[in-house]
Amino acid sequence: MDHPHVSPTAPAMAPTEADRTFAGSIPQLYERYMVPMIFAPYAEDMCRRVVARQPRAVLEIACGTGAVTRQLAAALPATTAITATDLNQAMLEHAIAQGTGRPVTWRQADAQQLPFPDDAFDLVVCQFGAMFFPDKRQAYAEARRVLRPGGAFLFSVWDRIEENEFADVINQALIKAYPADPPAFMARTPHGYCDTALIAQQLLAAGFAQPPAFETVTARSRAPSAGTVATAYCQGTPWLGEIEARRTPTVAEATSLAQAALVERFGDGAVEGRIQAHVVTVDN
């Protein structure tokens, strides 16, 4: 695994309250488009890592619409207890509605104030949620608190936006569409927390005694069309709220501009692009 390094990116900015708002039509579009396009490959990877550790009790934080939860429910033995939480009730309800092949305990919870006792879990898992925590050190301290001695915290964060081609192309298109005040959600939050040296420092400050291990995992993002990708990003993420707030161009127009930029880069028809993330493992 890679040693901590400083990624060539701007200093991490704290997520805004709007960045954490996944409501209205977003959960449905997120599950329909974003999960198969970018989250599913990493959910499978995360599941393999969890299964290899043979945990008795797993806590998933920031479970979203349940991409990782469903993988864990299918792969872990029935004797392994799975608890899945998310801050956003709308996302959690959508995850519950998707269902799992065996019982899972679902609970609305803030990662910074987990409603569980000390030493309750063998593993704490979080896929692409850490970027949204306002106080990351506090969230990490909570993960450590609920871990048993010898347990581990496994989580993933996206690498910088330039390493994630669909997001980067759309981001550049929106910068051109709104030159006076570009909607910066994707660069600011999902792709704004990729400095592994900073992550290691915050984990140490949270009380983890062991240095974290980092692995950079590259995968391919695929979609049936550029229009699917544009709709997914512009309307199935909190980018939607930023675009709506700017009024002109409209959401539909911004989505069309993003689609045109994707077609120019990747062609018409089915499209494929690189995605890249850091997977972090820290032992308790």
mmCIF file with all atom_site columns, N, CA, C and O in Angstrom, residues 3 32 52 73 84 97 132 146 159 164 173 215 220-221 229-230 236-237 243 250 254 274 280:
data_model
loop_
_atom_site.group_PDB
_atom_site.id
_atom_site.type_symbol
_atom_site.label_atom_id
_atom_site.label_alt_id
_atom_site.label_comp_id
_atom_site.label_asym_id
_atom_site.label_entity_id
_atom_site.label_seq_id
_atom_site.pdbx_PDB_ins_code
_atom_site.Cartn_x
_atom_site.Cartn_y
_atom_site.Cartn_z
_atom_site.occupancy
_atom_site.B_iso_or_equiv
_atom_site.pdbx_formal_charge
_atom_site.auth_seq_id
_atom_site.auth_comp_id
_atom_site.auth_asym_id
_atom_site.auth_atom_id
_atom_site.pdbx_PDB_model_num
ATOM 1  N N  . HIS A 1 3   ? 2.400   4.890   0.859   1.00 0.00 ? 3   HIS A N  1
ATOM 2  C CA . HIS A 1 3   ? 2.630   5.694   2.047   1.00 0.00 ? 3   HIS A CA 1
ATOM 3  C C  . HIS A 1 3   ? 1.922   7.028   1.871   1.00 0.00 ? 3   HIS A C  1
ATOM 4  O O  . HIS A 1 3   ? 1.654   7.471   0.751   1.00 0.00 ? 3   HIS A O  1
ATOM 5  N N  . ARG A 1 32  ? -30.302 5.566   -9.235  1.00 0.00 ? 32  ARG A N  1
ATOM 6  C CA . ARG A 1 32  ? -30.497 5.056   -10.603 1.00 0.00 ? 32  ARG A CA 1
ATOM 7  C C  . ARG A 1 32  ? -29.262 5.237   -11.470 1.00 0.00 ? 32  ARG A C  1
ATOM 8  O O  . ARG A 1 32  ? -28.911 4.333   -12.257 1.00 0.00 ? 32  ARG A O  1
ATOM 9  N N  . ALA A 1 52  ? -12.726 -10.147 4.035   1.00 0.00 ? 52  ALA A N  1
ATOM 10 C CA . ALA A 1 52  ? -11.416 -10.737 4.350   1.00 0.00 ? 52  ALA A CA 1
ATOM 11 C C  . ALA A 1 52  ? -11.083 -10.657 5.834   1.00 0.00 ? 52  ALA A C  1
ATOM 12 O O  . ALA A 1 52  ? -10.315 -11.470 6.353   1.00 0.00 ? 52  ALA A O  1
ATOM 13 N N  . ALA A 1 73  ? -24.480 -7.258  2.881   1.00 0.00 ? 73  ALA A N  1
ATOM 14 C CA . ALA A 1 73  ? -25.564 -8.169  3.257   1.00 0.00 ? 73  ALA A CA 1
ATOM 15 C C  . ALA A 1 73  ? -25.515 -9.454  2.445   1.00 0.00 ? 73  ALA A C  1
ATOM 16 O O  . ALA A 1 73  ? -25.854 -10.532 2.944   1.00 0.00 ? 73  ALA A O  1
ATOM 17 N N  . ALA A 1 84  ? -26.335 -0.050  9.464   1.00 0.00 ? 84  ALA A N  1
ATOM 18 C CA . ALA A 1 84  ? -26.080 0.959   8.434   1.00 0.00 ? 84  ALA A CA 1
ATOM 19 C C  . ALA A 1 84  ? -26.749 2.269   8.838   1.00 0.00 ? 84  ALA A C  1
ATOM 20 O O  . ALA A 1 84  ? -27.927 2.290   9.190   1.00 0.00 ? 84  ALA A O  1
ATOM 21 N N  . ALA A 1 97  ? -35.818 1.098   1.217   1.00 0.00 ? 97  ALA A N  1
ATOM 22 C CA . ALA A 1 97  ? -36.778 0.680   0.196   1.00 0.00 ? 97  ALA A CA 1
ATOM 23 C C  . ALA A 1 97  ? -36.149 -0.265  -0.835  1.00 0.00 ? 97  ALA A C  1
ATOM 24 O O  . ALA A 1 97  ? -36.846 -1.114  -1.405  1.00 0.00 ? 97  ALA A O  1
ATOM 25 N N  . PHE A 1 132 ? -17.824 14.729  3.472   1.00 0.00 ? 132 PHE A N  1
ATOM 26 C CA . PHE A 1 132 ? -18.983 15.542  3.863   1.00 0.00 ? 132 PHE A CA 1
ATOM 27 C C  . PHE A 1 132 ? -19.018 15.862  5.360   1.00 0.00 ? 132 PHE A C  1
ATOM 28 O O  . PHE A 1 132 ? -19.872 16.620  5.793   1.00 0.00 ? 132 PHE A O  1
ATOM 29 N N  . VAL A 1 146 ? -16.178 3.659   18.896  1.00 0.00 ? 146 VAL A N  1
ATOM 30 C CA . VAL A 1 146 ? -17.091 2.518   18.819  1.00 0.00 ? 146 VAL A CA 1
ATOM 31 C C  . VAL A 1 146 ? -16.404 1.244   18.334  1.00 0.00 ? 146 VAL A C  1
ATOM 32 O O  . VAL A 1 146 ? -17.031 0.184   18.299  1.00 0.00 ? 146 VAL A O  1
ATOM 33 N N  . ASP A 1 159 ? -10.199 10.852  -5.268  1.00 0.00 ? 159 ASP A N  1
ATOM 34 C CA . ASP A 1 159 ? -8.988  11.601  -5.590  1.00 0.00 ? 159 ASP A CA 1
ATOM 35 C C  . ASP A 1 159 ? -9.403  12.932  -6.221  1.00 0.00 ? 159 ASP A C  1
ATOM 36 O O  . ASP A 1 159 ? -10.589 13.199  -6.430  1.00 0.00 ? 159 ASP A O  1
ATOM 37 N N  . ASN A 1 164 ? -10.694 12.212  -12.249 1.00 0.00 ? 164 ASN A N  1
ATOM 38 C CA . ASN A 1 164 ? -12.026 11.619  -12.425 1.00 0.00 ? 164 ASN A CA 1
ATOM 39 C C  . ASN A 1 164 ? -12.687 12.297  -13.617 1.00 0.00 ? 164 ASN A C  1
ATOM 40 O O  . ASN A 1 164 ? -13.229 13.397  -13.510 1.00 0.00 ? 164 ASN A O  1
ATOM 41 N N  . ALA A 1 173 ? -17.305 22.447  -17.912 1.00 0.00 ? 173 ALA A N  1
ATOM 42 C CA . ALA A 1 173 ? -18.448 22.966  -18.680 1.00 0.00 ? 173 ALA A CA 1
ATOM 43 C C  . ALA A 1 173 ? -19.258 23.948  -17.850 1.00 0.00 ? 173 ALA A C  1
ATOM 44 O O  . ALA A 1 173 ? -19.723 24.981  -18.354 1.00 0.00 ? 173 ALA A O  1
ATOM 45 N N  . GLU A 1 215 ? -4.358  3.146   -0.251  1.00 0.00 ? 215 GLU A N  1
ATOM 46 C CA . GLU A 1 215 ? -4.233  2.495   -1.542  1.00 0.00 ? 215 GLU A CA 1
ATOM 47 C C  . GLU A 1 215 ? -5.029  3.289   -2.568  1.00 0.00 ? 215 GLU A C  1
ATOM 48 O O  . GLU A 1 215 ? -6.224  3.532   -2.366  1.00 0.00 ? 215 GLU A O  1
ATOM 49 N N  . ARG A 1 220 ? -13.030 2.099   -13.921 1.00 0.00 ? 220 ARG A N  1
ATOM 50 C CA . ARG A 1 220 ? -13.649 2.689   -15.105 1.00 0.00 ? 220 ARG A CA 1
ATOM 51 C C  . ARG A 1 220 ? -15.116 2.986   -14.815 1.00 0.00 ? 220 ARG A C  1
ATOM 52 O O  . ARG A 1 220 ? -15.822 2.167   -14.230 1.00 0.00 ? 220 ARG A O  1
ATOM 53 N N  . SER A 1 221 ? -15.536 4.164   -15.210 1.00 0.00 ? 221 SER A N  1
ATOM 54 C CA . SER A 1 221 ? -16.927 4.581   -15.076 1.00 0.00 ? 221 SER A CA 1
ATOM 55 C C  . SER A 1 221 ? -17.586 4.462   -16.439 1.00 0.00 ? 221 SER A C  1
ATOM 56 O O  . SER A 1 221 ? -17.061 4.987   -17.431 1.00 0.00 ? 221 SER A O  1
ATOM 57 N N  . VAL A 1 229 ? -24.847 10.573  -18.097 1.00 0.00 ? 229 VAL A N  1
ATOM 58 C CA . VAL A 1 229 ? -23.809 11.109  -17.202 1.00 0.00 ? 229 VAL A CA 1
ATOM 59 C C  . VAL A 1 229 ? -24.150 12.539  -16.793 1.00 0.00 ? 229 VAL A C  1
ATOM 60 O O  . VAL A 1 229 ? -24.056 12.903  -15.615 1.00 0.00 ? 229 VAL A O  1
ATOM 61 N N  . ALA A 1 230 ? -24.543 13.351  -17.756 1.00 0.00 ? 230 ALA A N  1
ATOM 62 C CA . ALA A 1 230 ? -24.867 14.752  -17.468 1.00 0.00 ? 230 ALA A CA 1
ATOM 63 C C  . ALA A 1 230 ? -26.038 14.858  -16.502 1.00 0.00 ? 230 ALA A C  1
ATOM 64 O O  . ALA A 1 230 ? -26.012 15.641  -15.540 1.00 0.00 ? 230 ALA A O  1
ATOM 65 N N  . GLY A 1 236 ? -28.564 14.597  -10.015 1.00 0.00 ? 236 GLY A N  1
ATOM 66 C CA . GLY A 1 236 ? -28.575 13.538  -9.021  1.00 0.00 ? 236 GLY A CA 1
ATOM 67 C C  . GLY A 1 236 ? -27.574 13.731  -7.905  1.00 0.00 ? 236 GLY A C  1
ATOM 68 O O  . GLY A 1 236 ? -27.273 12.790  -7.165  1.00 0.00 ? 236 GLY A O  1
ATOM 69 N N  . THR A 1 237 ? -27.053 14.962  -7.760  1.00 0.00 ? 237 THR A N  1
ATOM 70 C CA . THR A 1 237 ? -26.121 15.320  -6.692  1.00 0.00 ? 237 THR A CA 1
ATOM 71 C C  . THR A 1 237 ? -26.483 16.724  -6.201  1.00 0.00 ? 237 THR A C  1
ATOM 72 O O  . THR A 1 237 ? -27.272 17.428  -6.845  1.00 0.00 ? 237 THR A O  1
ATOM 73 N N  . ILE A 1 243 ? -26.978 24.815  -9.141  1.00 0.00 ? 243 ILE A N  1
ATOM 74 C CA . ILE A 1 243 ? -27.395 25.216  -10.490 1.00 0.00 ? 243 ILE A CA 1
ATOM 75 C C  . ILE A 1 243 ? -28.742 25.936  -10.431 1.00 0.00 ? 243 ILE A C  1
ATOM 76 O O  . ILE A 1 243 ? -28.927 26.991  -11.060 1.00 0.00 ? 243 ILE A O  1
ATOM 77 N N  . THR A 1 250 ? -30.632 27.546  -16.986 1.00 0.00 ? 250 THR A N  1
ATOM 78 C CA . THR A 1 250 ? -31.504 26.695  -16.179 1.00 0.00 ? 250 THR A CA 1
ATOM 79 C C  . THR A 1 250 ? -30.847 25.331  -15.959 1.00 0.00 ? 250 THR A C  1
ATOM 80 O O  . THR A 1 250 ? -29.832 25.000  -16.591 1.00 0.00 ? 250 THR A O  1
ATOM 81 N N  . ALA A 1 254 ? -28.127 23.720  -18.370 1.00 0.00 ? 254 ALA A N  1
ATOM 82 C CA . ALA A 1 254 ? -26.817 23.320  -17.839 1.00 0.00 ? 254 ALA A CA 1
ATOM 83 C C  . ALA A 1 254 ? -26.555 21.845  -18.118 1.00 0.00 ? 254 ALA A C  1
ATOM 84 O O  . ALA A 1 254 ? -25.426 21.456  -18.475 1.00 0.00 ? 254 ALA A O  1
ATOM 85 N N  . ARG A 1 274 ? -12.167 7.406   -16.724 1.00 0.00 ? 274 ARG A N  1
ATOM 86 C CA . ARG A 1 274 ? -11.414 6.978   -15.546 1.00 0.00 ? 274 ARG A CA 1
ATOM 87 C C  . ARG A 1 274 ? -12.012 7.575   -14.274 1.00 0.00 ? 274 ARG A C  1
ATOM 88 O O  . ARG A 1 274 ? -12.428 8.730   -14.254 1.00 0.00 ? 274 ARG A O  1
ATOM 89 N N  . VAL A 1 280 ? -8.649  3.946   2.515   1.00 0.00 ? 280 VAL A N  1
ATOM 90 C CA . VAL A 1 280 ? -7.875  4.160   3.741   1.00 0.00 ? 280 VAL A CA 1
ATOM 91 C C  . VAL A 1 280 ? -8.215  3.060   4.736   1.00 0.00 ? 280 VAL A C  1
ATOM 92 O O  . VAL A 1 280 ? -9.388  2.772   4.957   1.00 0.00 ? 280 VAL A O  1
#
